[in-house]
């Protein structure tokens, strides 16, 4: 393997460890530095997001690095949303009308460990833990770290520095605080926070509710979701306003009030969560934010990727998938421009940023869709029609959800544009009674496709004056 | 006048000085602190934005404070955009089909001086110059200032602190850096910067080109504009990409290159700017940014207003008008909730933020409209039709520009929603040949109104599932 140069990667989470593996496969010498201890050697924190949705874009990236099959062993397929109403009734809303389209629940630390193991097997990867990045010298391509064990500072450098240090990125902070160029930046917080609770496995290790779905208890402003784990448990996440609500994190301060709220809104879930009150007060309340910035790189020396460049809210199940897809896109750009880092970085941002902006916006939209719309009759009619289209005409129709989640060769931006137009077309046709039962499914598909094209055309004319 | 309490206002620019005047009129005791020297006692910097567009929203605020008539003496009416093509041909595109709808060119320092004079006449206003805010103690409602003359630090406090210290606000920075609540923040820079050049008066103090218009030289990516001053001169502003362009601020580094560029793109303007090259290299290049944030207030003690809360790009001529309108809205909210600052601040942001977000987005849209679309045949057809509507049916139609600029009792957000739908309707009807010459103007108006309603309805259904 030819020596190509040194890359300093800051942050050994999901994106950083996959990136290290892939760049090592391309022949670079990698120094991968992580603030936290080696998660393979410590007990996991409770109350941090411990499972995630892995879908086709993420799988494509894992395939590129040759670790897809191993990752799949950690996966639990979820074929749809299991909606729970207030009376405890449930119904399954499939993610797609095509059988091979489903998402997967996967353990975040499990997948991270797999990627660290695979990266570490490469002779040209060195992984260093317990060293937190304090700042990056953007013009030199070096970074200073604080060693939590020795309490000393150390500086590492590389031909380039790749910052994959997550939503709170120290590398991005160095870009923000650097005053020699204009840095566009945005952090947007939802008025809701989140908290995790456990549905434990049954005594014999079984699942207390349906295993193969993402469970949702939509309640307008609030929402509970649950994803299955391999050990029979589910990780439940409560999304609730911080304040200005009958029940918010600011006033759920006693066991009584917590139980009152859960019994009122989620009685069937309460029965599955024996440690509800204890976990509610033990586990932290996390914020939900979207981060966008530009430029992602400076001086052809430093580039941010993954959540460090584009943190998104979790409601499309695409955070990890988007970060993994970054590695695929970066790899493709390298194929074209390898040898000229400044060109690589700019070409990468040029092709990639509109897509990470799109998934960020779609994820916020989906917050509203999940907590409010999944319970709306018009929305349910739309989903029913889309599933019928996907089942009967699998090669002719894909819903917005399918375009985003299962069409890894379509960009997020294209998926958003097409998907939003389809949604608008179907919702309006349904609301205006233009899809009567007397029509065949084929006729309905044709009118939806025509209306979608009209919407895209009208937007195009208004936008480009052409 | 009853003593109502003490207000510390930080920043004595346009918004801060009008706010000080109005709050003093309401009976508060005002300490108004400004970083820069008293602009009534110094020579003005060349190359800083020295004239602005004042229109109905700003005038309404000046009226509230009893200074509209004095301000009007500083105004030069501009009835439309005077478009200059590459061959030096010009045509006037009116801002409205109604005679009483026009905007005004006004001197920024002139208006600021007027407001300072009026504020200073109030017995309950103290104005302090040369003291720059370094940080605000948000929980206490006090702020520390650096005195540029004595080089010492001093702390002032008030019952509340109002931060009107502009786009680079130190008060907003204190909100951003405070870690006890989530602060949403966005700074977005255009890839273009700006630079000001002068068209001097003729030797006998006359105007070298048409006085009563805002001149535009639209060139796709670049643009020159000019606004008249009372002394016969015009202030010209060049908007140009920083980089990645045949001609950008990064490569216009020699007199030769500057002249080559201007002679190629703006030959008729070159003839009017005798000091072009000298001023080009003497005057600074400024960035063009949009700033949004939330919450605007904290602890019922501190509130940011004006550019400190919502800086926008200058392309709708609404920056000053929006900041002045803040004072009107704040005054209305005070009428309802005076006595409870926390409620006042939250009610103010609740009613106001969606409007300042709207004008921020409209201003970016107008950047593209001015530099590209004003030269497009379809856009010109639309404007021609809208002017005909406004002339023939003055009570039945207002263009987006009119809604934003001349309808001070309609919120920016409503103006944006209605105006964008109208634009989309007209552009598509024109592009699809659905407004043929054979139709009467009344018929055209009816079809445009119908199409606009359909667009608003379809958006509403898709957005609210109702």
Coordinates of C-alpha atoms in Angstrom, one line a residue, chain A:
Chain A
X1 CA 0.0 0.0 0.0
X2 CA 1.5 3.3 -1.1
X3 CA 2.0 6.0 1.5
X4 CA -0.3 8.8 0.6
X5 CA -0.1 11.2 3.5
X6 CA -1.2 11.8 7.1
X7 CA -4.7 12.5 8.2
X8 CA -5.6 13.7 11.7
X9 CA -9.3 12.8 12.4
X10 CA -10.8 14.4 15.5
X11 CA -13.7 12.4 17.0
X12 CA -14.0 8.6 16.9
X13 CA -17.8 8.4 17.0
X14 CA -19.8 6.7 14.2
X15 CA -18.7 9.1 11.4
X16 CA -15.1 9.5 12.5
X17 CA -14.4 5.8 13.0
X18 CA -16.0 4.8 9.6
X19 CA -14.1 7.7 8.0
X20 CA -10.8 6.5 9.6
X21 CA -11.5 3.0 8.3
X22 CA -12.2 4.1 4.8
X23 CA -9.3 6.6 4.5
X24 CA -7.0 3.9 5.8
X25 CA -8.3 1.6 3.1
X26 CA -7.4 4.2 0.6
X27 CA -3.8 4.2 1.9
X28 CA -3.6 7.2 4.2
X29 CA -1.9 7.1 7.6
X30 CA -4.6 7.9 10.2
X31 CA -4.4 9.4 13.7
X32 CA -7.9 9.2 15.2
X33 CA -8.3 11.1 18.4
X34 CA -11.3 10.8 20.7
X35 CA -12.2 12.9 23.8
X36 CA -14.0 10.1 25.6
X37 CA -12.6 6.9 27.0
X38 CA -12.6 3.8 24.7
X39 CA -16.2 2.7 24.8
X40 CA -15.2 -0.9 24.4
X41 CA -13.6 -0.7 27.9
X42 CA -16.3 1.1 29.9
X43 CA -19.9 0.7 31.0
X44 CA -22.3 2.7 28.9
X45 CA -24.1 5.7 30.3
X46 CA -27.8 5.2 30.8
X47 CA -30.0 7.8 29.2
X48 CA -27.9 8.6 26.2
X49 CA -29.4 7.7 22.8
X50 CA -28.5 4.0 22.7
X51 CA -30.2 2.9 19.5
X52 CA -30.6 4.5 16.2
X53 CA -32.3 3.8 12.8
X54 CA -30.0 2.4 10.2
X55 CA -31.3 2.5 6.6
X56 CA -30.1 2.3 3.0
X57 CA -27.8 5.3 2.9
X58 CA -26.0 4.2 6.0
X59 CA -25.8 0.6 4.7
X60 CA -24.3 1.8 1.4
X61 CA -21.5 3.5 3.3
X62 CA -20.9 0.4 5.5
X63 CA -20.8 -1.6 2.3
X64 CA -18.1 0.7 0.8
X65 CA -16.0 0.0 3.9
X66 CA -16.7 -3.7 3.7
X67 CA -18.5 -3.9 7.1
X68 CA -22.1 -4.1 6.0
X69 CA -22.6 -7.8 6.8
X70 CA -21.2 -7.4 10.3
X71 CA -23.4 -4.4 10.9
X72 CA -26.4 -6.3 9.8
X73 CA -25.9 -8.8 12.5
X74 CA -26.6 -6.0 15.0
X75 CA -29.8 -4.9 13.2
X76 CA -33.5 -5.5 14.1
X77 CA -35.7 -4.7 11.1
X78 CA -38.6 -2.3 11.7
X79 CA -41.2 -2.6 8.9
X80 CA -43.4 0.4 9.9
X81 CA -44.7 2.7 12.5
X82 CA -46.9 1.1 15.2
X83 CA -49.2 3.9 16.2
X84 CA -50.6 3.7 19.7
X85 CA -53.8 5.8 20.5
X86 CA -54.8 7.0 23.9
X87 CA -57.1 4.0 24.4
X88 CA -54.1 1.6 23.8
X89 CA -55.4 0.6 20.3
X90 CA -52.5 0.0 17.9
X91 CA -52.2 -0.1 14.1
X92 CA -49.2 -0.6 11.9
X93 CA -48.5 2.0 9.3
X94 CA -45.9 0.4 6.9
X95 CA -42.9 2.4 5.8
X96 CA -43.3 1.1 2.3
X97 CA -45.5 -1.0 0.1
X98 CA -42.3 -2.9 -1.1
X99 CA -41.3 -5.8 1.0
X100 CA -37.6 -5.2 1.0
X101 CA -37.9 -1.6 2.2
X102 CA -37.6 -1.4 6.0
X103 CA -35.4 0.4 8.5
X104 CA -33.3 -1.2 11.2
X105 CA -32.9 -0.5 14.9
X106 CA -29.2 -0.8 15.8
X107 CA -27.2 -0.2 19.0
X108 CA -25.1 3.0 18.7
X109 CA -22.3 1.7 21.0
X110 CA -22.5 -1.7 19.3
X111 CA -22.0 -0.2 15.8
X112 CA -19.3 2.2 17.1
X113 CA -17.4 -0.7 18.7
X114 CA -17.5 -2.6 15.4
X115 CA -16.1 0.3 13.5
X116 CA -13.4 1.0 16.0
X117 CA -12.4 -2.7 15.9
X118 CA -12.2 -2.7 12.1
X119 CA -10.3 0.6 12.0
X120 CA -7.9 -0.7 14.6
X121 CA -7.1 -3.8 12.5
X122 CA -5.6 -1.5 9.8
X123 CA -1.8 -1.2 10.3
X124 CA -2.0 2.5 9.3
X125 CA -4.6 3.6 11.9
X126 CA -3.6 4.8 15.4
X127 CA -6.5 5.5 17.8
X128 CA -6.0 7.7 20.8
X129 CA -8.6 8.1 23.5
X130 CA -9.2 10.5 26.4
X131 CA -7.8 13.5 24.5
X132 CA -10.3 16.4 24.0
X133 CA -9.7 18.9 21.2
X134 CA -9.4 22.5 22.5
X135 CA -8.7 24.3 19.3
X136 CA -7.4 23.9 15.8
X137 CA -4.8 26.0 14.1
X138 CA -6.6 26.2 10.8
X139 CA -3.7 27.6 8.8
X140 CA -1.2 25.0 10.0
X141 CA -3.5 22.0 10.1
X142 CA -2.7 21.1 13.7
X143 CA -4.8 20.8 16.8
X144 CA -4.3 21.0 20.6
X145 CA -5.7 18.4 22.9
X146 CA -6.2 18.2 26.6
X147 CA -5.3 14.8 28.0
X148 CA -7.9 13.9 30.7
X149 CA -5.5 11.4 32.2
X150 CA -2.2 13.2 32.4
X151 CA -3.9 16.7 32.5
X152 CA -1.4 17.9 30.0
X153 CA -1.8 19.4 26.5
X154 CA -0.4 17.9 23.4
X155 CA -0.5 19.1 19.7
X156 CA -1.0 16.7 16.8
X157 CA -0.9 17.7 13.1
X158 CA -1.6 16.1 9.8
X159 CA -1.5 17.0 6.1
X160 CA -5.1 17.6 6.8
X161 CA -7.5 17.7 9.8
X162 CA -10.9 16.1 9.5
X163 CA -13.3 17.2 12.3
X164 CA -15.9 14.5 13.1
X165 CA -16.3 15.6 16.6
X166 CA -20.1 15.8 16.6
X167 CA -22.8 18.5 17.2
X168 CA -20.7 20.3 19.8
X169 CA -17.6 20.3 17.6
X170 CA -14.5 22.0 18.8
X171 CA -13.2 22.0 15.2
X172 CA -16.3 23.9 14.0
X173 CA -15.9 26.3 16.9
X174 CA -12.4 27.1 15.6
X175 CA -13.9 28.0 12.2
X176 CA -16.6 30.1 13.9
X177 CA -14.1 32.1 16.0
X178 CA -11.5 32.5 13.2
X179 CA -11.9 36.1 12.0
X180 CA -10.2 36.0 8.6
X181 CA -13.2 34.8 6.5
X182 CA -17.0 35.0 6.8
X183 CA -18.5 31.9 8.4
X184 CA -22.2 31.3 8.1
X185 CA -23.6 29.5 11.0
X186 CA -26.9 28.5 12.5
X187 CA -28.0 26.7 15.6
X188 CA -31.8 26.2 15.9
X189 CA -33.3 24.6 19.0
X190 CA -36.8 23.1 19.2
X191 CA -38.9 24.1 22.1
X192 CA -39.0 20.4 23.0
X193 CA -36.4 18.3 24.8
X194 CA -36.1 14.5 25.0
X195 CA -35.6 11.9 27.7
X196 CA -35.0 8.2 27.5
X197 CA -36.8 5.5 29.5
X198 CA -36.5 1.7 29.2
X199 CA -39.0 -1.0 28.5
X200 CA -37.1 -3.9 29.9
X201 CA -37.1 -7.4 28.4
X202 CA -39.4 -10.0 29.8
X203 CA -37.9 -12.4 32.4
X204 CA -37.2 -14.9 29.7
X205 CA -35.5 -12.3 27.4
X206 CA -38.5 -11.7 25.2
X207 CA -40.1 -8.5 23.9
X208 CA -43.0 -6.9 25.8
X209 CA -44.5 -5.5 22.6
X210 CA -44.2 -6.0 18.9
X211 CA -40.6 -6.2 18.0
X212 CA -40.5 -5.4 14.3
X213 CA -41.8 -1.8 14.4
X214 CA -40.9 1.7 15.5
X215 CA -43.6 2.5 18.1
X216 CA -45.2 5.9 18.2
X217 CA -47.6 7.4 20.7
X218 CA -48.5 10.7 18.9
X219 CA -50.2 13.2 21.1
X220 CA -50.2 16.5 19.2
X221 CA -47.5 18.4 21.0
X222 CA -45.9 15.5 22.8
X223 CA -44.8 12.1 21.6
X224 CA -43.3 8.9 22.9
X225 CA -41.4 6.6 20.6
X226 CA -39.7 3.2 21.2
X227 CA -37.1 1.2 19.2
X228 CA -36.2 -2.4 20.0
X229 CA -32.9 -3.6 21.2
X230 CA -31.3 -7.1 20.6
X231 CA -31.6 -8.0 24.3
X232 CA -35.4 -7.9 24.3
X233 CA -35.7 -4.3 25.7
X234 CA -36.9 -1.2 24.0
X235 CA -35.5 2.2 24.3
X236 CA -38.3 4.7 24.7
X237 CA -37.9 8.4 24.1
X238 CA -40.2 11.1 25.4
X239 CA -40.4 14.3 23.4
X240 CA -42.0 17.0 25.5
X241 CA -41.9 20.9 25.6
X242 CA -39.5 22.4 28.1
X243 CA -42.1 24.9 29.2
X244 CA -45.4 26.8 28.4
X245 CA -47.4 23.5 28.5
X246 CA -49.7 21.8 30.9
X247 CA -47.1 19.1 31.1
X248 CA -43.5 20.1 30.4
X249 CA -40.0 19.3 31.6
X250 CA -40.2 22.4 33.8
X251 CA -43.2 21.2 35.7
X252 CA -42.9 17.4 35.7
X253 CA -40.9 17.6 39.0
X254 CA -42.6 15.1 41.2
X255 CA -43.3 11.4 40.8
X256 CA -47.0 12.1 41.2
X257 CA -47.0 14.6 38.3
X258 CA -44.9 12.3 36.1
X259 CA -47.3 9.4 36.7
X260 CA -50.4 11.6 36.2
X261 CA -49.0 12.7 32.8
X262 CA -48.0 9.2 31.6
X263 CA -51.2 7.6 32.8
X264 CA -53.2 10.2 31.1
X265 CA -51.4 10.1 27.8
X266 CA -49.7 6.8 27.5
X267 CA -51.4 4.2 29.7
X268 CA -50.5 1.2 27.6
X269 CA -46.8 2.3 27.7
X270 CA -46.8 2.8 31.5
X271 CA -47.7 -0.8 31.9
X272 CA -44.4 -1.7 30.1
X273 CA -42.1 0.6 32.0
X274 CA -41.6 -0.6 35.6
X275 CA -38.8 1.9 36.3
X276 CA -40.5 4.8 34.7
X277 CA -40.4 7.3 37.6
X278 CA -36.9 6.3 38.7
X279 CA -35.5 6.6 35.2
X280 CA -37.4 9.8 34.5
X281 CA -35.5 11.6 37.3
X282 CA -32.2 9.8 36.8
X283 CA -31.8 10.3 33.1
X284 CA -30.8 13.6 31.6
X285 CA -33.1 15.8 29.5
X286 CA -31.4 16.5 26.2
X287 CA -32.0 19.4 23.8
X288 CA -33.0 19.0 20.1
X289 CA -31.0 21.1 17.7
X290 CA -30.2 21.7 14.1
X291 CA -26.8 23.0 13.2
X292 CA -25.8 24.2 9.7
X293 CA -22.6 26.1 8.7
X294 CA -20.5 27.1 5.8
X295 CA -17.7 26.9 4.6
X296 CA -17.0 23.5 6.0
X297 CA -13.3 23.8 5.2
X298 CA -10.5 26.4 5.4
X299 CA -7.1 26.8 3.8
X300 CA -7.3 23.4 2.2
X301 CA -6.2 22.0 5.6
X302 CA -9.3 21.5 7.7
X303 CA -12.8 20.0 7.0
X304 CA -15.7 19.3 9.3
X305 CA -17.9 16.3 8.5
X306 CA -20.9 14.4 10.0
X307 CA -22.7 16.1 12.9
X308 CA -19.9 18.6 13.3
X309 CA -21.0 20.1 9.9
X310 CA -24.7 19.4 10.0
X311 CA -26.3 18.2 13.2
X312 CA -30.0 17.4 12.7
X313 CA -33.0 16.4 14.9
X314 CA -33.7 12.7 15.1
X315 CA -37.2 12.6 13.6
X316 CA -36.3 11.2 10.1
X317 CA -34.0 8.6 11.5
X318 CA -31.3 10.0 9.2
X319 CA -28.7 11.6 11.4
X320 CA -26.3 8.6 11.4
X321 CA -27.2 7.7 7.8
X322 CA -26.4 11.3 6.6
X323 CA -23.1 11.2 8.4
X324 CA -22.2 7.8 6.9
X325 CA -23.3 9.1 3.5
X326 CA -20.8 11.9 3.9
X327 CA -18.1 9.3 3.8
X328 CA -19.4 7.9 0.5
X329 CA -19.6 11.3 -1.1
X330 CA -16.2 12.3 0.2
X331 CA -14.8 9.0 -1.2
X332 CA -16.4 9.8 -4.6
X333 CA -14.9 13.3 -4.7
X334 CA -11.5 11.9 -3.7
X335 CA -11.7 9.6 -6.8
X336 CA -12.0 12.7 -8.9
X337 CA -9.6 15.1 -7.2
X338 CA -7.2 13.1 -5.0
X339 CA -4.0 15.0 -4.5
X340 CA -5.4 18.5 -4.2
X341 CA -7.1 18.8 -0.8
X342 CA -8.4 22.4 -1.3
X343 CA -10.2 21.3 -4.5
X344 CA -11.4 18.1 -2.8
X345 CA -12.9 20.0 0.2
X346 CA -14.6 22.6 -2.0
X347 CA -16.0 20.1 -4.4
X348 CA -17.2 18.0 -1.5
X349 CA -19.1 20.9 0.1
X350 CA -20.4 22.0 -3.3
X351 CA -22.0 18.6 -4.0
X352 CA -23.0 17.8 -0.4
X353 CA -24.2 20.8 1.4
X354 CA -27.6 21.2 -0.3
X355 CA -28.3 17.6 0.6
X356 CA -27.5 17.9 4.3
X357 CA -29.5 21.2 4.4
X358 CA -32.4 19.2 2.9
X359 CA -32.3 16.4 5.4
X360 CA -32.1 18.9 8.2
X361 CA -35.3 20.6 7.1
X362 CA -37.0 17.3 6.4
X363 CA -36.2 16.1 9.9
X364 CA -37.8 19.2 11.5
X365 CA -40.9 18.6 9.2
X366 CA -41.1 15.0 10.4
X367 CA -41.1 16.2 14.0
X368 CA -44.5 17.8 13.3
X369 CA -45.6 14.9 11.1
X370 CA -44.9 12.3 13.8
X371 CA -46.4 14.1 16.8
X372 CA -49.4 15.6 15.0
X373 CA -50.1 14.3 11.6
X374 CA -49.7 10.6 12.1
X375 CA -53.0 10.8 14.0
X376 CA -54.8 12.9 11.3
X377 CA -57.4 11.2 9.1
X378 CA -56.2 13.1 6.0
X379 CA -52.6 12.0 6.6
X380 CA -53.6 8.4 7.2
X381 CA -55.6 8.5 3.9
X382 CA -52.5 9.7 2.1
X383 CA -50.3 7.0 3.6
X384 CA -52.9 4.3 2.7
X385 CA -52.9 5.5 -0.9
X386 CA -49.2 5.7 -1.1
X387 CA -48.7 2.2 0.3
X388 CA -51.3 1.0 -2.3
X389 CA -49.3 2.7 -5.0
X390 CA -46.0 1.2 -3.8
X391 CA -47.6 -2.3 -3.5
X392 CA -49.3 -2.3 -6.9
X393 CA -46.8 -0.2 -8.9
X394 CA -43.5 -0.7 -7.1
X395 CA -41.4 0.6 -9.9
X396 CA -43.6 3.7 -10.6
X397 CA -44.1 5.3 -7.2
X398 CA -42.1 6.0 -4.1
X399 CA -43.4 8.1 -1.2
X400 CA -41.3 11.0 0.2
X401 CA -40.4 8.6 3.1
X402 CA -39.2 6.0 0.6
X403 CA -37.3 8.5 -1.5
X404 CA -35.4 9.7 1.5
X405 CA -34.9 6.4 3.3
X406 CA -34.7 3.7 0.7
X407 CA -33.3 5.4 -2.4
X408 CA -29.7 5.8 -1.6
X409 CA -28.8 6.8 -5.1
X410 CA -31.2 9.8 -5.1
X411 CA -29.8 12.8 -3.3
X412 CA -31.6 14.1 -0.2
X413 CA -32.3 17.4 -2.0
X414 CA -34.0 15.6 -5.0
X415 CA -35.9 13.4 -2.6
X416 CA -37.1 16.5 -0.7
X417 CA -38.2 18.3 -3.8
X418 CA -40.0 15.4 -5.4
X419 CA -41.4 14.2 -2.1
X420 CA -42.9 17.5 -1.0
X421 CA -44.6 18.0 -4.3
X422 CA -46.1 14.5 -4.1
X423 CA -47.4 15.2 -0.6
X424 CA -48.9 18.5 -1.6
X425 CA -50.5 16.9 -4.7
X426 CA -52.1 14.0 -2.8
X427 CA -53.3 16.0 0.2
X428 CA -55.0 18.6 -2.0
X429 CA -56.5 16.0 -4.4
X430 CA -57.9 14.1 -1.3
X431 CA -59.1 17.3 0.4
X432 CA -60.8 18.4 -2.8
X433 CA -62.5 15.0 -3.4
X434 CA -60.6 14.5 -6.6
X435 CA -59.6 10.9 -5.9
X436 CA -63.0 9.2 -5.5
X437 CA -63.4 5.5 -4.8
X438 CA -64.9 5.1 -8.3
X439 CA -61.4 5.7 -9.8
X440 CA -59.1 2.8 -10.3
X441 CA -55.7 2.8 -8.5
X442 CA -54.0 3.3 -11.9
X443 CA -56.2 6.4 -12.6
X444 CA -55.4 7.7 -9.2
X445 CA -51.6 7.2 -9.7
X446 CA -51.8 9.1 -13.0
X447 CA -53.7 12.1 -11.6
X448 CA -51.2 12.3 -8.7
X449 CA -48.3 12.1 -11.0
X450 CA -49.8 14.8 -13.3
X451 CA -50.5 17.1 -10.3
X452 CA -47.0 16.6 -8.9
X453 CA -45.5 17.6 -12.2
X454 CA -47.7 20.7 -12.3
X455 CA -46.6 21.7 -8.9
X456 CA -42.9 21.2 -9.7
X457 CA -43.4 23.2 -12.9
X458 CA -45.2 26.1 -11.2
X459 CA -42.5 26.3 -8.5
X460 CA -39.8 26.2 -11.2
X461 CA -41.4 29.1 -13.2
X462 CA -41.8 31.2 -10.1
X463 CA -38.3 30.5 -8.9
X464 CA -36.3 30.9 -12.1
X465 CA -38.6 33.2 -14.1
X466 CA -38.4 30.7 -17.0

